[in-house]
Coordinates of N, CA and C in Angstrom, one line a residue:
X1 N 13.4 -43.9 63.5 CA 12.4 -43.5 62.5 C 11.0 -43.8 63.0
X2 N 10.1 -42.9 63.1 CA 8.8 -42.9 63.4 C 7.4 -44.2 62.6
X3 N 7.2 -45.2 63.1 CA 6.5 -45.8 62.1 C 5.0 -45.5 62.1
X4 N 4.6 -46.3 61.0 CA 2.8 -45.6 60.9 C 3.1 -44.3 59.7
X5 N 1.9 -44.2 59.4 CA 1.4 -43.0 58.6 C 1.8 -41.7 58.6
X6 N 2.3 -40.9 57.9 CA 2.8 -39.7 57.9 C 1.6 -38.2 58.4
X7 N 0.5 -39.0 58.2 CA 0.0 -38.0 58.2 C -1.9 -38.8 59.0
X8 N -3.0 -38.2 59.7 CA -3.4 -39.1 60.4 C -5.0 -38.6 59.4
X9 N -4.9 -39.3 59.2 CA -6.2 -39.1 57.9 C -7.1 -40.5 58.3
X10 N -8.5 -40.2 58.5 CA -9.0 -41.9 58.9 C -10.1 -41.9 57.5
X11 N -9.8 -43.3 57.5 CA -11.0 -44.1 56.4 C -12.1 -42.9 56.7
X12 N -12.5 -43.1 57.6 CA -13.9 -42.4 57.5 C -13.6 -41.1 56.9
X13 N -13.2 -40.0 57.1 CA -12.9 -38.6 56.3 C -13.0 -39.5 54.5
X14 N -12.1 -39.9 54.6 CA -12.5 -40.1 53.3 C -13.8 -41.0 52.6
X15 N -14.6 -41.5 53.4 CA -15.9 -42.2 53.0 C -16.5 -40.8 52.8
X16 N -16.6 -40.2 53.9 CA -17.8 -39.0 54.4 C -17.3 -37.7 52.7
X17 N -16.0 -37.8 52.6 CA -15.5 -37.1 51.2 C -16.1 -37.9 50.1
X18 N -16.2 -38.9 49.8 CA -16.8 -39.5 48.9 C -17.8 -39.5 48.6
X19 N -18.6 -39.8 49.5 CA -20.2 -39.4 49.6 C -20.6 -37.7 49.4
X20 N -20.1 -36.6 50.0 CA -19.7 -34.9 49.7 C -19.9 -35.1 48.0
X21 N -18.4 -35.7 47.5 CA -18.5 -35.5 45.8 C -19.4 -36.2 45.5
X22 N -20.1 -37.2 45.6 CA -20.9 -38.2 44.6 C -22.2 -37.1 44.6
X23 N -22.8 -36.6 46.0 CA -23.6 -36.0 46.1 C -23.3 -34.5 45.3
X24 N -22.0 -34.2 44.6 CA -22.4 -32.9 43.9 C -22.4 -33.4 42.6
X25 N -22.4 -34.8 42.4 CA -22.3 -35.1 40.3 C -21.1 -34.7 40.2
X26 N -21.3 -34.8 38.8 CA -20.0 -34.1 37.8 C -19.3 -35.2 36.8
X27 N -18.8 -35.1 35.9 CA -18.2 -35.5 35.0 C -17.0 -36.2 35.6
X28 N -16.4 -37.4 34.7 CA -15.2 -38.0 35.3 C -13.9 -37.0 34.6
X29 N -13.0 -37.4 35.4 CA -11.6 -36.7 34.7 C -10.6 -37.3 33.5
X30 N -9.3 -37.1 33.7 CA -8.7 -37.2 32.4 C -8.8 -39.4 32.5
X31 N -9.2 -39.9 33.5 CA -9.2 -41.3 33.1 C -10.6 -41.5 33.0
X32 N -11.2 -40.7 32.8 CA -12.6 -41.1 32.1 C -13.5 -41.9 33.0
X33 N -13.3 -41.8 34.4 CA -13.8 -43.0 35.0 C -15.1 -41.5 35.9
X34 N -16.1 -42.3 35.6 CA -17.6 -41.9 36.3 C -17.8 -42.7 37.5
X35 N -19.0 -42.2 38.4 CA -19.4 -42.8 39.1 C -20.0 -44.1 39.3
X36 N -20.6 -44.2 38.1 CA -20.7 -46.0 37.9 C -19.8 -46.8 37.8
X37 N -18.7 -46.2 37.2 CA -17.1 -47.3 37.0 C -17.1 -47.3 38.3
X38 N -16.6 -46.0 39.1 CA -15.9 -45.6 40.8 C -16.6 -46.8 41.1
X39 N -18.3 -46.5 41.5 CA -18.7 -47.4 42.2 C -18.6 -49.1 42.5
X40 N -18.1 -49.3 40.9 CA -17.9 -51.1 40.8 C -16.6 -51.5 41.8
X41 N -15.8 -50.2 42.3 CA -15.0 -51.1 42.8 C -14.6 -49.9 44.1
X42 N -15.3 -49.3 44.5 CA -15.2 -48.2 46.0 C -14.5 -48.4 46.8
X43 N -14.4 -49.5 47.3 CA -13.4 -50.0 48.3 C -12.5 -50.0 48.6
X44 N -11.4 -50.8 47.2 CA -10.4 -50.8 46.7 C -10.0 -49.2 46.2
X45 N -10.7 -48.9 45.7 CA -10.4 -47.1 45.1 C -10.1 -46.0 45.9
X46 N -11.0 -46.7 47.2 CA -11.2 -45.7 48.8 C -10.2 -45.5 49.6
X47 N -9.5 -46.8 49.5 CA -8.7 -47.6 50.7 C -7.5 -47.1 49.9
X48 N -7.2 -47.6 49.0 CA -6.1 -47.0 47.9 C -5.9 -45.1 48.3
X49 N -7.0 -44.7 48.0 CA -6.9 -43.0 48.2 C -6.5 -43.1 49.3
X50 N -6.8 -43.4 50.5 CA -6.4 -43.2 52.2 C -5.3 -43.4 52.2
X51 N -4.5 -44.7 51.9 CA -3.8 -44.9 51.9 C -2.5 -44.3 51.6
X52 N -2.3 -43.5 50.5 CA -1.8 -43.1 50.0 C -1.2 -41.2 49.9
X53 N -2.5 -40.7 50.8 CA -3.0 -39.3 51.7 C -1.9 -39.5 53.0
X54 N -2.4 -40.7 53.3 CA -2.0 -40.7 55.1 C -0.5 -41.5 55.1
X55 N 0.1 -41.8 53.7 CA 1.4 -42.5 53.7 C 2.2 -40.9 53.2
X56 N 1.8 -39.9 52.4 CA 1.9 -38.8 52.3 C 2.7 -39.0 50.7
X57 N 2.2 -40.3 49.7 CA 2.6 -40.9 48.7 C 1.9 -40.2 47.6
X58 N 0.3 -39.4 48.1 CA -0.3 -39.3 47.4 C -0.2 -37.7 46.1
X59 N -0.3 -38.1 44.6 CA -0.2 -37.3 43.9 C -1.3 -37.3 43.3
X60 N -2.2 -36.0 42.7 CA -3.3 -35.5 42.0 C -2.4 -36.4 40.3
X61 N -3.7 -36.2 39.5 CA -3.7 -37.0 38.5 C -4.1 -35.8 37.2
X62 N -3.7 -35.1 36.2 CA -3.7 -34.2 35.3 C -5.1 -34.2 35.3
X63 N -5.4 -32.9 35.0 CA -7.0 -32.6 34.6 C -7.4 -32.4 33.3
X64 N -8.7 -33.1 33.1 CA -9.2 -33.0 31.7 C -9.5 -31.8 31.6
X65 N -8.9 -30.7 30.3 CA -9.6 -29.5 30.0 C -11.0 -29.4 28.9
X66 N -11.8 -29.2 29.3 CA -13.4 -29.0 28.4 C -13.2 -27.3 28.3
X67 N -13.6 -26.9 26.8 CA -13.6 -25.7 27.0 C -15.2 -25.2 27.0
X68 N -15.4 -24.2 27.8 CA -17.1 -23.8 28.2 C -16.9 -22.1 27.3
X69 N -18.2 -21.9 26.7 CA -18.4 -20.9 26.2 C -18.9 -20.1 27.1
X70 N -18.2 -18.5 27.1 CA -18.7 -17.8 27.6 C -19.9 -16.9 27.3
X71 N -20.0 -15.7 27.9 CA -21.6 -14.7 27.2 C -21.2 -14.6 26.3
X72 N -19.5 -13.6 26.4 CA -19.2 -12.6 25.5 C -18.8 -13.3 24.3
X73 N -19.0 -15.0 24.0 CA -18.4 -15.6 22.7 C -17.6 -15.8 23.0
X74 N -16.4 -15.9 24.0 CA -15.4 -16.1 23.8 C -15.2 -17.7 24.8
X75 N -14.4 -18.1 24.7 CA -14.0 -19.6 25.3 C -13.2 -19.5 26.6
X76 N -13.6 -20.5 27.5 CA -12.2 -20.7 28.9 C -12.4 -21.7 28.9
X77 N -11.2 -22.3 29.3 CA -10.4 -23.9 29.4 C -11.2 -24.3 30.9
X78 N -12.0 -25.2 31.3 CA -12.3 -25.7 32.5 C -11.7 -26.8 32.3
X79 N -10.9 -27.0 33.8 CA -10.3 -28.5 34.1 C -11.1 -28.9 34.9
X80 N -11.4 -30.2 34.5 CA -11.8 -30.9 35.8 C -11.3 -32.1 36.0
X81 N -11.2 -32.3 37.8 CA -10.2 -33.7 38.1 C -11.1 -34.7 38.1
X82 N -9.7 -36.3 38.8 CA -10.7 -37.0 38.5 C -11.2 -37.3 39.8
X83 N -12.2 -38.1 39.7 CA -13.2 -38.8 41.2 C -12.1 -38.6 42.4
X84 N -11.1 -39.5 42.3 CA -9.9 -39.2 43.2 C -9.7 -37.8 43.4
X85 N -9.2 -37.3 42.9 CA -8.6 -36.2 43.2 C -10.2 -35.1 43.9
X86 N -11.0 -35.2 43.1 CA -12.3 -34.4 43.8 C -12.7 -35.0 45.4
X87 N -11.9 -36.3 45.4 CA -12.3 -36.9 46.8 C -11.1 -36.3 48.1
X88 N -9.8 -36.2 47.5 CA -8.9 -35.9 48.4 C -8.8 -34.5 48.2
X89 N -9.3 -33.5 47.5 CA -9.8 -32.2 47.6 C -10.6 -31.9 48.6
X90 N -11.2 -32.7 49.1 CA -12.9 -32.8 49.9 C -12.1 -32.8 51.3
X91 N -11.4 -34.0 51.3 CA -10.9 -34.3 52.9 C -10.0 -33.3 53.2
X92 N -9.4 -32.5 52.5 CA -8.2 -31.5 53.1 C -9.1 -29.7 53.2
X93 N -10.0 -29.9 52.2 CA -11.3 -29.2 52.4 C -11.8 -29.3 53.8
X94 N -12.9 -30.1 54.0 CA -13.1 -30.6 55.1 C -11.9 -30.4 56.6
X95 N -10.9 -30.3 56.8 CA -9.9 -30.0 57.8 C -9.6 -28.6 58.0
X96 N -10.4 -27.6 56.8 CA -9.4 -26.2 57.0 C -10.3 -25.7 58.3
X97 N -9.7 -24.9 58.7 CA -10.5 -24.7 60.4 C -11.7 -23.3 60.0
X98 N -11.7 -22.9 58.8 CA -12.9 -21.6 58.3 C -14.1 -23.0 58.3
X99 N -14.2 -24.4 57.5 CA -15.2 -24.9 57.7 C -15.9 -25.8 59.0
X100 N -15.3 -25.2 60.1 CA -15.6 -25.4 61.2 C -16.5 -24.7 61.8
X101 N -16.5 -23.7 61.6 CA -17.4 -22.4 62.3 C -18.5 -22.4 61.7
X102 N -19.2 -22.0 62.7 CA -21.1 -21.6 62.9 C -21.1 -20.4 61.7
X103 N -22.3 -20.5 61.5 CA -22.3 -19.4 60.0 C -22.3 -18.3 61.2
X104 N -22.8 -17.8 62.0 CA -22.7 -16.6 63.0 C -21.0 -16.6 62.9
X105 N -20.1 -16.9 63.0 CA -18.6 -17.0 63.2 C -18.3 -16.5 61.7
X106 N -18.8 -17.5 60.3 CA -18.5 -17.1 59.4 C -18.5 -15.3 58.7
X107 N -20.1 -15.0 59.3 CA -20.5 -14.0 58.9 C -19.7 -12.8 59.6
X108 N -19.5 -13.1 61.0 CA -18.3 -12.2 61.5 C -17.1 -12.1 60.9
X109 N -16.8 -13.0 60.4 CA -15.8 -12.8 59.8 C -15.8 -12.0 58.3
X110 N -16.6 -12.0 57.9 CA -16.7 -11.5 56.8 C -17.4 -9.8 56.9
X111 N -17.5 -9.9 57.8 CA -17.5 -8.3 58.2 C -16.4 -7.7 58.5
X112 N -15.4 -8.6 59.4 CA -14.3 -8.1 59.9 C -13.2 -7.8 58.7
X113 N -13.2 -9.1 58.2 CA -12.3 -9.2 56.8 C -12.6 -10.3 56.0
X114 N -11.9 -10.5 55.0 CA -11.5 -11.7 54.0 C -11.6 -13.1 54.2
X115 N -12.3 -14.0 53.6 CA -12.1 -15.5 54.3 C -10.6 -15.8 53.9
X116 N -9.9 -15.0 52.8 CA -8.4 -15.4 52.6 C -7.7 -14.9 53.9
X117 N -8.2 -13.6 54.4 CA -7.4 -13.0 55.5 C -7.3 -14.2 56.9
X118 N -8.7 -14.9 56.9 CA -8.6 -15.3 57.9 C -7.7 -16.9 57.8
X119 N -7.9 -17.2 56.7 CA -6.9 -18.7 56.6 C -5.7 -18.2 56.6
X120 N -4.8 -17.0 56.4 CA -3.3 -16.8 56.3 C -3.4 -16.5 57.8
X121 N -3.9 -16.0 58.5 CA -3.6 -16.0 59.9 C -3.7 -17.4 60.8
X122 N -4.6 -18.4 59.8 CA -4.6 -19.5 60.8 C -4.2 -20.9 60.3
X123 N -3.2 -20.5 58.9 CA -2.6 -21.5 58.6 C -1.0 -20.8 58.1
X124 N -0.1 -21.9 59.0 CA 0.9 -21.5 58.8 C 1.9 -21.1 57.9
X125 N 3.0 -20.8 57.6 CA 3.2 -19.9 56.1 C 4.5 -21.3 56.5
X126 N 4.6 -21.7 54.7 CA 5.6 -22.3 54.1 C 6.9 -21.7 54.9
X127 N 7.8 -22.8 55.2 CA 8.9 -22.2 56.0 C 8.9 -21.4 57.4
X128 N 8.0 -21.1 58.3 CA 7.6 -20.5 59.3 C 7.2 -21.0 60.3
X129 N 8.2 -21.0 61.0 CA 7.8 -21.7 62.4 C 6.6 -20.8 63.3
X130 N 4.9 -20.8 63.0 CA 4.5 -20.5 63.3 C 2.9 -21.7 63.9
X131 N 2.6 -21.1 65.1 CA 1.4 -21.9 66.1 C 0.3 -21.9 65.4
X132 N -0.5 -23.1 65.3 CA -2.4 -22.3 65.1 C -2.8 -21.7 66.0
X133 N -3.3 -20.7 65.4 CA -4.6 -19.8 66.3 C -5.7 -20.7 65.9
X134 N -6.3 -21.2 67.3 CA -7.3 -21.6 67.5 C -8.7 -21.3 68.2
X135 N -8.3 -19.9 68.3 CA -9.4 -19.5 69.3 C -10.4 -19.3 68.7
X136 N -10.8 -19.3 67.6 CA -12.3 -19.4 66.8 C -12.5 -20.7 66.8
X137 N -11.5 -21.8 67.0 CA -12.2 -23.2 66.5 C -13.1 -23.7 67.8

């Protein structure tokens, strides 16, 4: 049996994700915890997230639904997660190979086709023994 981490995630991706979310705001999620709570105890919170990413233990936590009024009067359910989960959204964010590229790369691409078109070609399909294409990265 292979020992070590399932998956190779470093503290830092996740600091550099933490810093990402704090820098967009936002409301806490269904455990109500804000950035001033997060911050009393970051370390522990941080290290715990990593942890738990790179042991491949880690599960998202239910989202608080707020409902937002729209133009037309009518209502939609927004979820939002919590700190955690907006943090380990960030780091797997952060690794897709579309946020790698030079906006000149982006913009080609979006002439050519789809940014969906271009992540199904360069991420592998459930069940499919298939290679990355890496030649844009």
């Amino acid at each position: 049996m292979k020992e070590g981490k399932s998956f190779q995630i470093t503290q830092n991706e996740v600091l550099n994700a933490y810093k990402a979310v704090k820098a967009n705001k936002g409301a806490g999620g269904v455990d109500r915890v804000d950035f001033e709570t997060f911050e009393k105890n970051w370390k522990n919170r941080l290290y715990t997230l990593w942890n738990r990413m790179s042991s491949g233990t880690y599960f998202p936590k239910p989202v608080r639904g707020v409902e937002i009024q729209k133009k037309n009067g009518k209502v939609r359910l927004l979820g939002i997660p919590t700190i955690e989960d907006r943090v380990a959204q960030m780091v797997l964010r952060n690794r897709l190979p579309y946020n790698r590229l030079t906006e000149e790369e982006k913009q080609s691409l979006i002439r050519i086709g789809s940014k969906s078109d271009f992540m199904k070609s360069h991420i592998p399909q459930r069940g499919k023994k298939r290679k990355w294409k890496a030649e844009h990265i």
